[in-house]
CSV table of C-alpha atoms in Angstrom, one decimal:
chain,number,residue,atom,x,y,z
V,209,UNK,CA,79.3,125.8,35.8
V,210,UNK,CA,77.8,122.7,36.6
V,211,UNK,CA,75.2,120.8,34.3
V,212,UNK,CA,71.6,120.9,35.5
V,213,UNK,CA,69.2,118.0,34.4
V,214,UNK,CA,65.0,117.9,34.8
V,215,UNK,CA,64.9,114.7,35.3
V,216,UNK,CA,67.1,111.9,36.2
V,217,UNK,CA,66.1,109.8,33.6
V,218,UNK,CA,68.7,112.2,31.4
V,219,UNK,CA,71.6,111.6,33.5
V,220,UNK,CA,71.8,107.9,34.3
V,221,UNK,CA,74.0,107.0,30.9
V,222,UNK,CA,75.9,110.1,31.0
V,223,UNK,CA,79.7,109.5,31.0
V,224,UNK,CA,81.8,110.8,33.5
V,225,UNK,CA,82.1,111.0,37.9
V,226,UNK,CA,79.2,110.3,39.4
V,227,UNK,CA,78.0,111.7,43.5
V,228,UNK,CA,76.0,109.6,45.8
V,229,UNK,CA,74.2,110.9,48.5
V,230,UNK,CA,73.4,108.4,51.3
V,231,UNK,CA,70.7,109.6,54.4
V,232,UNK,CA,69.8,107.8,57.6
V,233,UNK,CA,66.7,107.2,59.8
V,234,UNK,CA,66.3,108.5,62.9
V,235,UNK,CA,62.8,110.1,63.4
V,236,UNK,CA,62.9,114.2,63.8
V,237,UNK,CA,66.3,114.1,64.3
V,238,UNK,CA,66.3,114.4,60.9
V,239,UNK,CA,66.6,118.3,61.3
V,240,UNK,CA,70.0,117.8,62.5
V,241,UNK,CA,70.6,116.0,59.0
V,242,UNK,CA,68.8,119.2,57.2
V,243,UNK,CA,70.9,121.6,58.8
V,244,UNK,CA,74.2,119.6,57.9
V,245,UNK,CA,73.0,119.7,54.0
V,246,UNK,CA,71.7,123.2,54.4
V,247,UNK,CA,75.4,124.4,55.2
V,248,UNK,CA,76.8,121.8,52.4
V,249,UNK,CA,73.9,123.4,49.7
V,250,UNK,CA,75.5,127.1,50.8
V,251,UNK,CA,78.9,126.3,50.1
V,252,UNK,CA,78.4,124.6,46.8
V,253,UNK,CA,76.4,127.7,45.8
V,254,UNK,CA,79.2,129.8,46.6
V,255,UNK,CA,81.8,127.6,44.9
V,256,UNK,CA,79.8,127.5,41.9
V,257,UNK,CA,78.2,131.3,42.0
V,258,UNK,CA,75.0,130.1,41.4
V,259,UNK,CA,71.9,131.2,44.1
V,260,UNK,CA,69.8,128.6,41.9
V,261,UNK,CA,71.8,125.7,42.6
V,262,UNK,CA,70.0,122.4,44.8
V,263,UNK,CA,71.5,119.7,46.0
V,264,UNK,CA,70.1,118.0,43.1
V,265,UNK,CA,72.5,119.7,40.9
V,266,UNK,CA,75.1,118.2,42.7
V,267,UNK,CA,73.9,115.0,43.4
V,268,UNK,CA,73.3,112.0,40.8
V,269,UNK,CA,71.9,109.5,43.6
V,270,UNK,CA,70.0,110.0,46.6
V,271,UNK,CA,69.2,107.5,49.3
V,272,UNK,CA,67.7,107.5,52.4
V,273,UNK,CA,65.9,105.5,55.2
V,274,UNK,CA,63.0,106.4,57.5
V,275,UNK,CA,63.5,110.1,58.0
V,276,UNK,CA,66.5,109.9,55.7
V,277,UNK,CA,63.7,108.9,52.4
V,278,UNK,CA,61.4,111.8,53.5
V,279,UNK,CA,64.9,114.2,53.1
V,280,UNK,CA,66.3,112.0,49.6
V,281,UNK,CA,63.0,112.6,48.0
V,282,UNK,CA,62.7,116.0,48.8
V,283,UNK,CA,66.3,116.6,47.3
V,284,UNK,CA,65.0,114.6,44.1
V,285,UNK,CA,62.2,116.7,43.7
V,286,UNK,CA,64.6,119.7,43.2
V,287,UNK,CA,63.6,121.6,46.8
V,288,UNK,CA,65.9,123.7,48.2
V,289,UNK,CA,67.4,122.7,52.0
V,290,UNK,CA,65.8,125.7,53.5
V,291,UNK,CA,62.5,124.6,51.5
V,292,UNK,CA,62.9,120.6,53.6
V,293,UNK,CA,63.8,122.8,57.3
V,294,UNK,CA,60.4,124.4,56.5
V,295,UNK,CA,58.6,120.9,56.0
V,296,UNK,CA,60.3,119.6,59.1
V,297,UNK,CA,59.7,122.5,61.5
V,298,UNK,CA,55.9,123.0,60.3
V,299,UNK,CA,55.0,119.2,60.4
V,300,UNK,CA,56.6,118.3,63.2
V,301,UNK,CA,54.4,118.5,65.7
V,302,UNK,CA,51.2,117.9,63.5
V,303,UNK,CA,53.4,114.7,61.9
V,304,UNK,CA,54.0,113.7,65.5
V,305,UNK,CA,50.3,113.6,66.9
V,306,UNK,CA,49.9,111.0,69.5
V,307,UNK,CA,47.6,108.3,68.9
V,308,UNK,CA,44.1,107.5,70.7
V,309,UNK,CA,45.0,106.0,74.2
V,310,UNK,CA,43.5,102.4,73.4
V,311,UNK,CA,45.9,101.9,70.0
V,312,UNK,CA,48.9,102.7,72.2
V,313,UNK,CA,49.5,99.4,72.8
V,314,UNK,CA,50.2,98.6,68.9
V,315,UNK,CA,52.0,102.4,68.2
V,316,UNK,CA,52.2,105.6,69.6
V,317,UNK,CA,52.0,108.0,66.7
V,318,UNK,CA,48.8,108.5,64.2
V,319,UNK,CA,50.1,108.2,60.6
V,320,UNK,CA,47.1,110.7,59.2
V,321,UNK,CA,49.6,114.3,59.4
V,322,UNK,CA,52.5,112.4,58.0
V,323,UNK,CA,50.6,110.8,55.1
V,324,UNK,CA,48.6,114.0,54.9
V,325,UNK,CA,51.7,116.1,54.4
V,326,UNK,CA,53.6,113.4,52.3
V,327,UNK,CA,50.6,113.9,49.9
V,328,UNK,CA,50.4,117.5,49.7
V,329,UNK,CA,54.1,118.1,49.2
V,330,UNK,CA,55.1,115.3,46.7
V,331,UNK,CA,51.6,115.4,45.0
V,332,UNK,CA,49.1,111.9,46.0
V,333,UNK,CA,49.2,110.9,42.1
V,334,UNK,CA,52.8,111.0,41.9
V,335,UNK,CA,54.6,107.7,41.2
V,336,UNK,CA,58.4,106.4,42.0
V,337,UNK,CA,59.4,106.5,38.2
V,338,UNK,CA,57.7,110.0,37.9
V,339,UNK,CA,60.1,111.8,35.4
V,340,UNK,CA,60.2,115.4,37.3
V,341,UNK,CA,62.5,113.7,39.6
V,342,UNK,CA,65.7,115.4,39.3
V,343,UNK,CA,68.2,112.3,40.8
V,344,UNK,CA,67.8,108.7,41.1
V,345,UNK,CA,66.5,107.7,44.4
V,346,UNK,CA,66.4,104.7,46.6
V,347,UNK,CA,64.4,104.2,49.0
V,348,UNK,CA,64.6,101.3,51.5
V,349,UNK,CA,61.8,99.6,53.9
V,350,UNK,CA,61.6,96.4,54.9
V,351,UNK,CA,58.7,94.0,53.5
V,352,UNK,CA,57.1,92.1,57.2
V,353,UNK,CA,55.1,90.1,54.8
V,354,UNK,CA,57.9,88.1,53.2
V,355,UNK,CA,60.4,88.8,56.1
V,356,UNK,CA,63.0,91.0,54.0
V,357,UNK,CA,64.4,94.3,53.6
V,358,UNK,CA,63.1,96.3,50.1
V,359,UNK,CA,65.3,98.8,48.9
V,360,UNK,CA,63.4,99.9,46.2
V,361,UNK,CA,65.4,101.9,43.0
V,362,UNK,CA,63.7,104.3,40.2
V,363,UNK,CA,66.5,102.9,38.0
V,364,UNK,CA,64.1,101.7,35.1
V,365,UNK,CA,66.7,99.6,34.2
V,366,UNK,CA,66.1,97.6,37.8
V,367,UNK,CA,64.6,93.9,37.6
V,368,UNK,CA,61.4,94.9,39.0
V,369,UNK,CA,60.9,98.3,37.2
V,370,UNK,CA,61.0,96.8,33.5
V,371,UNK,CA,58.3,94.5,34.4
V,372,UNK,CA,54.1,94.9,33.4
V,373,UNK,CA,52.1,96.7,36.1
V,374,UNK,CA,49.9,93.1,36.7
V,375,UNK,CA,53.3,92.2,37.5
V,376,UNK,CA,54.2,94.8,39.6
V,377,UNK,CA,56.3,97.3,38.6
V,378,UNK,CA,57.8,99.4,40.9
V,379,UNK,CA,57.8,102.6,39.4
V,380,UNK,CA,54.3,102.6,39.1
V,381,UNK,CA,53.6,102.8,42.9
V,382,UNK,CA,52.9,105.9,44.4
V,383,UNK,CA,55.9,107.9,45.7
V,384,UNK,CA,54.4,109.1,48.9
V,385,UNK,CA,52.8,105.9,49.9
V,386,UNK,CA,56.6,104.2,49.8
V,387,UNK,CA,57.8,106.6,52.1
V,388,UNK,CA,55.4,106.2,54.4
V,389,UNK,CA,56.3,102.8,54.4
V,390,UNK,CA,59.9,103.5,54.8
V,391,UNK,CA,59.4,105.7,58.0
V,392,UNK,CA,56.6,103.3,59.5
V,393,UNK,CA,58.9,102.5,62.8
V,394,UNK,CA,57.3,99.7,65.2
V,395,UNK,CA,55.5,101.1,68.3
V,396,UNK,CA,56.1,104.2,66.8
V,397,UNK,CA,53.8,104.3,63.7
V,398,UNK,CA,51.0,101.8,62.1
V,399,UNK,CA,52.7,99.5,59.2
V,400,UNK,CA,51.9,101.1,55.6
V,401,UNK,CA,50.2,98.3,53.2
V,402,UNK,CA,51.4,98.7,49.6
V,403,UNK,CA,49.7,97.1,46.1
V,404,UNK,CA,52.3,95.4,44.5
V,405,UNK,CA,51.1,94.1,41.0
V,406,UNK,CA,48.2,91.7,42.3
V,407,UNK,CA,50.1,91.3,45.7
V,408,UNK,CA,49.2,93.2,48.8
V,409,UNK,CA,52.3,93.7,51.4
V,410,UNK,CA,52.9,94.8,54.7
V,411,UNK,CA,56.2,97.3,55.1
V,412,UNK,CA,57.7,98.5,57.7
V,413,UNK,CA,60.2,101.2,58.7
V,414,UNK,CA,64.0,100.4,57.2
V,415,UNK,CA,65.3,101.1,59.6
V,416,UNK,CA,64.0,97.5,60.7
V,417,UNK,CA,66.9,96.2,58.8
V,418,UNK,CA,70.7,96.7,58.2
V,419,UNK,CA,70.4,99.5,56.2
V,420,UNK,CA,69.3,102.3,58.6
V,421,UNK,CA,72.4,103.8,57.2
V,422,UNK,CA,72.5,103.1,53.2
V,423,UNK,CA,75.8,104.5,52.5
V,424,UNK,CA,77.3,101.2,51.8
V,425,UNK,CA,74.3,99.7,50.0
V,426,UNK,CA,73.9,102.5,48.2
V,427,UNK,CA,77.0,102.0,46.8
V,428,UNK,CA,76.6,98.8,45.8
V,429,UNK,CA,73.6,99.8,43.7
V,430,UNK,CA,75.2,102.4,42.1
V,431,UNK,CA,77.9,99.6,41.0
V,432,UNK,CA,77.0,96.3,41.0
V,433,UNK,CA,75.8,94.5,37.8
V,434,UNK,CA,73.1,92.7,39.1
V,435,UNK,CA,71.3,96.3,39.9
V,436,UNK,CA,72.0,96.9,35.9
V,437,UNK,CA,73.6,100.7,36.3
V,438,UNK,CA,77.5,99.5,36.2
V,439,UNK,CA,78.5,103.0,37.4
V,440,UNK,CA,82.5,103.1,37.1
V,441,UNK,CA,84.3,102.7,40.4
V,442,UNK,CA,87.6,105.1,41.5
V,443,UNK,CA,88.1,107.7,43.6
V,444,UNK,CA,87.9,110.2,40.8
V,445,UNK,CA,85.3,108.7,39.9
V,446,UNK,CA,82.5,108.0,42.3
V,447,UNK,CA,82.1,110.4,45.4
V,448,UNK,CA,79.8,109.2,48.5
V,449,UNK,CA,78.6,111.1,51.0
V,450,UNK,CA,76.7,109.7,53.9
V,451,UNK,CA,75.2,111.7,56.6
V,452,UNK,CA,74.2,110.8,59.9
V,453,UNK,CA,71.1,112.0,62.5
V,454,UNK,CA,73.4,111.9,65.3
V,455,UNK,CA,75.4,108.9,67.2
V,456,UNK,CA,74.8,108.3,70.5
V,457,UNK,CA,75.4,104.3,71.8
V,458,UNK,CA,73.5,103.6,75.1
V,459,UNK,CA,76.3,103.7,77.9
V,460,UNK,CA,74.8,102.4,81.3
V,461,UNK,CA,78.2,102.1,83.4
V,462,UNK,CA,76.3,100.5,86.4
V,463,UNK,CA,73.8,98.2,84.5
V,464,UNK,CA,73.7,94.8,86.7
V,465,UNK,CA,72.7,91.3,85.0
V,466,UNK,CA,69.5,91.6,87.0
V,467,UNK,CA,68.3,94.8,85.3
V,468,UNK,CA,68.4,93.1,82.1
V,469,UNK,CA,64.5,91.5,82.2
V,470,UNK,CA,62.6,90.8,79.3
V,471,UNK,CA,61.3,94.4,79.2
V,472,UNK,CA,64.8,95.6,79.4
V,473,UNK,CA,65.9,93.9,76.2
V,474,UNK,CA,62.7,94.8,74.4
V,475,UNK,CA,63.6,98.4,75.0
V,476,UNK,CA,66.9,98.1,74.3
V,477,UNK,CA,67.9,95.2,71.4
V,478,UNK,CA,66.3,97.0,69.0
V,479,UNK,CA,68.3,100.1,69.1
V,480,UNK,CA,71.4,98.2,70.0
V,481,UNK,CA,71.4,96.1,66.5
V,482,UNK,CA,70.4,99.3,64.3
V,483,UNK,CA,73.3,101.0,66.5
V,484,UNK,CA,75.9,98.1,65.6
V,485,UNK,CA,74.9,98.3,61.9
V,486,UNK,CA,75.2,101.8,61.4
V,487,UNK,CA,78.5,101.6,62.4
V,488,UNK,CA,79.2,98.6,60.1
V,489,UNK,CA,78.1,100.1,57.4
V,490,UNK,CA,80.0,103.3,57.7
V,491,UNK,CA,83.3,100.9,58.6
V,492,UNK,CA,82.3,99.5,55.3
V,493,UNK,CA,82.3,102.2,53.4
V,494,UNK,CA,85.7,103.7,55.1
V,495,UNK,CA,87.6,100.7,54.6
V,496,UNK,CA,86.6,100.1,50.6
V,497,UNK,CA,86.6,103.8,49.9
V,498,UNK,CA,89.2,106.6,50.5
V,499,UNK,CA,87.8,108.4,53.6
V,500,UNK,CA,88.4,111.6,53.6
V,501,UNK,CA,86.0,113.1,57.2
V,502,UNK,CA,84.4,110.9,59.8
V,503,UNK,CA,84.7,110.6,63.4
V,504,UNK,CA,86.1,108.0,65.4
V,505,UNK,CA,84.3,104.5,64.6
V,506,UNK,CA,85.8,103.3,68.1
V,507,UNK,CA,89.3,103.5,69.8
V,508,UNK,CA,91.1,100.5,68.2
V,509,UNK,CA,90.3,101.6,64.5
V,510,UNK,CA,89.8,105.1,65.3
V,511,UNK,CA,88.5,107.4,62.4
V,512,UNK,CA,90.9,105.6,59.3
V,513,UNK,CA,90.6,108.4,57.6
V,514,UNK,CA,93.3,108.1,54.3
V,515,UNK,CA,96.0,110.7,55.6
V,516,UNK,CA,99.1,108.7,54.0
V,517,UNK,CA,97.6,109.2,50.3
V,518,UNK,CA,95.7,106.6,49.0
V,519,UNK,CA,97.1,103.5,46.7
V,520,UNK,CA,94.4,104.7,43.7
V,521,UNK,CA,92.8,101.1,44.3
V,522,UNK,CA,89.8,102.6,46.8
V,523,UNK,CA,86.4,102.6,45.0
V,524,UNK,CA,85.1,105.6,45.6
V,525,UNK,CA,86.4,108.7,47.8
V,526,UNK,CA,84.0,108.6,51.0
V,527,UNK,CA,82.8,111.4,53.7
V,528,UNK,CA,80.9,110.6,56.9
V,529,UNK,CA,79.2,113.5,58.6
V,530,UNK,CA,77.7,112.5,61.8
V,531,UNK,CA,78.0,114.7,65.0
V,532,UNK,CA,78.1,112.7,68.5
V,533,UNK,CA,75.2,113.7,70.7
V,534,UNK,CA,77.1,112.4,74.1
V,535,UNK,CA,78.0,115.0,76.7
V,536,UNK,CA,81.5,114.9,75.4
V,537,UNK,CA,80.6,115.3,71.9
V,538,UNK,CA,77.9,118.2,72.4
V,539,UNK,CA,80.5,120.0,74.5
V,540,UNK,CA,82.9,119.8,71.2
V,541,UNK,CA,80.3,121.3,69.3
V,542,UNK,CA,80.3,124.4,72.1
V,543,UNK,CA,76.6,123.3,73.1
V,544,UNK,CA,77.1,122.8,76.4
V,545,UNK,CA,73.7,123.8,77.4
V,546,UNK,CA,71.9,121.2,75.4
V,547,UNK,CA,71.6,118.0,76.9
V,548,UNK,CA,71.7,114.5,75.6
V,549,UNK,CA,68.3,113.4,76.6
V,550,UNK,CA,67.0,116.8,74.8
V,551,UNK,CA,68.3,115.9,71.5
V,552,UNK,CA,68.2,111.9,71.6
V,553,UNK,CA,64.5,111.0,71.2
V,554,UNK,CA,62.8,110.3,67.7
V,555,UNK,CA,59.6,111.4,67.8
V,556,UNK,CA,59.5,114.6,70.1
V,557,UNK,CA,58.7,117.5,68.5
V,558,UNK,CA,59.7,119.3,72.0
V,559,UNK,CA,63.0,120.9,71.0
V,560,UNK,CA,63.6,121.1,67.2
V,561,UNK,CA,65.4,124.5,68.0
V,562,UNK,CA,68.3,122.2,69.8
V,563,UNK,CA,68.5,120.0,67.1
V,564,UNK,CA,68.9,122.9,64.7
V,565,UNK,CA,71.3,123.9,66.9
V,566,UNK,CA,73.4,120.6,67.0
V,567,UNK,CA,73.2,120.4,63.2
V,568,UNK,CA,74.4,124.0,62.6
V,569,UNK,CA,77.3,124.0,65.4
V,570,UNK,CA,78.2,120.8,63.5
V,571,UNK,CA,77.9,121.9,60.1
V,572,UNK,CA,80.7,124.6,61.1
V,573,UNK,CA,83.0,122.1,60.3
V,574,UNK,CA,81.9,121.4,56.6
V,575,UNK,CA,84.4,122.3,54.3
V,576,UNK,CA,84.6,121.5,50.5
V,577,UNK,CA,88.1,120.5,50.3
V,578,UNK,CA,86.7,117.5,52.3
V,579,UNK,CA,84.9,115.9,49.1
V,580,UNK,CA,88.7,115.6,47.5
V,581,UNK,CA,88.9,115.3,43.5
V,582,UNK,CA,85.1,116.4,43.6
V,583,UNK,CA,86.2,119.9,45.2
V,584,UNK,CA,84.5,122.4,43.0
V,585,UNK,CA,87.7,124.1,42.6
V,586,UNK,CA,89.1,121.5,41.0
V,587,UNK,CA,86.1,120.5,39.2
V,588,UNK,CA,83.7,122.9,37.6
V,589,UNK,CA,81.8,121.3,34.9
């Protein structure tokens, strides 16, 4: 069996190993993300004979960037994964609507259908500390109006949620209206503007940041004393699992110096730093914690997963699930009739039946020996 709680406030100060859940950005590629916890949410109903089961059963804290907060919050809430594949394949196209030809030059996407459905499913009135949430969750965006990332925690022991609301508390604020803020990508979507005590702010997508991937500062939340939950550190004893929306750096083998014009690099820098610091942060998380599944980082440190057996002095046991969406990598999967450019962009709603497919052919490969002392088998209460 494995102990269900109603809301997360009930399992912050209980004793014992604790799961973290980490979720990137990375616009509708998100599905391929759903599919990959779809097939993890199957298995752990099996292991545990329970048809009931949700990843929030399983999960103490979820985080998530961009797409990746839109999927965390859905887990917190208690929805089941086919539930989230639902809300992706029904508002992608309406959450995707272009915008008006004249605002084009300040964002491409209306923000009306994502706000609209953020509303109906999580409820307008509902705020971050709301106690129906099942796990903790963390949400990250970055503030343009003081020029710095916010990863924002309903951890009411957090600095800024024990405050006064004139103050601004952040678990007053409403739930949808921070994810929105988190998923507001430049060019891509207006900013989101957010109350903050007597404070009005400007936020941006987090993926604007270093944490498009929030494995490793998820962590650090989880642990660190200055974010007040001191959750004890071990590979028995903290499990994180980070999943990806598919890697795919931007190879251009016969790129000249003269290509590279001011348009060029506007195009491209943006995608190249968010690229270099997903990779960071899973290296991070590989190197300080037992990794136990993850592809190659690159082909000096290749995937340093812990085959030897580890020392005991990691600080948590660590998966990375992120399939590669190059040629090479789809044709791995056995998808050799997908192609890259189907599958790469964010915001096309054109063929969410190929992304399914990548994050199913993918998902093959899940197994639950991979999550080590946290193995159900091993583990069952």
């Amino acid at each position: 069996m494995i102990t269900k709680y109603k809301s997360y406030l009930d399992r912050i100060d209980v004793k014992g190993p604790k799961r973290l859940l980490a979720l990137d950005g990375g616009g509708i590629r998100g599905l391929i993300t759903v599919e990959i916890l779809l097939r993890l949410e199957e298995l752990l109903r099996r292991a545990y004979d329970d048809e009931a089961l949700v990843l929030a059963d399983f999960f103490d804290y979820v985080g998530g960037t961009s797409t990746g907060a839109i999927i965390a919050t859905c887990i917190a809430r208690g929805m089941t994964m086919e539930r989230v594949r639902q809300f992706y394949i029904e508002g992608g196209r309406i959450m995707l609507k272009p915008a008006p030809i004249l605002r084009r030059w300040h964002y491409r996407h209306l923000d009306s259908g994502l706000s609209a459905a953020l509303k109906r499913e999580l409820g307008e009135q509902t705020t971050f500390g709301d106690p129906g949430l099942q796990t903790l969750l963390l949400l990250v965006m970055r503030n343009a109006t003081t020029d710095s990332p916010w990863p924002l925690s309903n951890n009411p022991k957090a600095l800024f949620n024990a405050v006064s609301e004139k103050e601004g508390n952040n678990l007053l604020l409403p739930l949808w209206q921070l994810i929105r803020a988190s998923t507001a990508a430049p060019t891509y979507f207006p900013p989101q503007m957010v109350s903050v005590g007597e404070r009005n702010f400007v936020f941006v997508d987090g993926a604007v940041s270093v944490y498009n991937n929030p494995s490793f500062l998820l962590y650090m939340m989880a642990t660190l004393p200055a974010y007040r939950l001191c959750w004890e550190q071990g590979e028995e004893q903290l499990l994180l699992v980070s999943v990806g929306t598919g890697m795919s750096a931007y190879a251009a083998s016969s790129l000249r110096p003269a290509q590279m014009t001011l348009l060029y690099n506007a195009e491209r820098v943006p995608s190249a730093l968010i690229y270099a610091a997903n990779v960071e942060a899973d290296k991070l998380c590989r190197v300080s914690g037992a990794c136990r599944f993850g592809g190659p980082i690159d082909s000096e440190l290749g995937d340093l997963i812990d085959r030897s057996g580890s020392d005991g002095k990691k600080k948590f046991t660590y998966l990375r699930y992120d399939p590669s969406l190059t040629r090479e990598g789809l044709d791995a999967l056995g998808l050799t009739d997908i192609q890259p450019e189907e599958v790469l962009p964010l915001t096309s709603g054109r063929y969410l039946d190929k992304l399914q497919e990548v994050g199913r052919a993918y998902a093959k490969g899940l197994d639950l020996s991979q999550l080590g002392a946290f193995d159900p088998s091993l583990v069952t209460t």
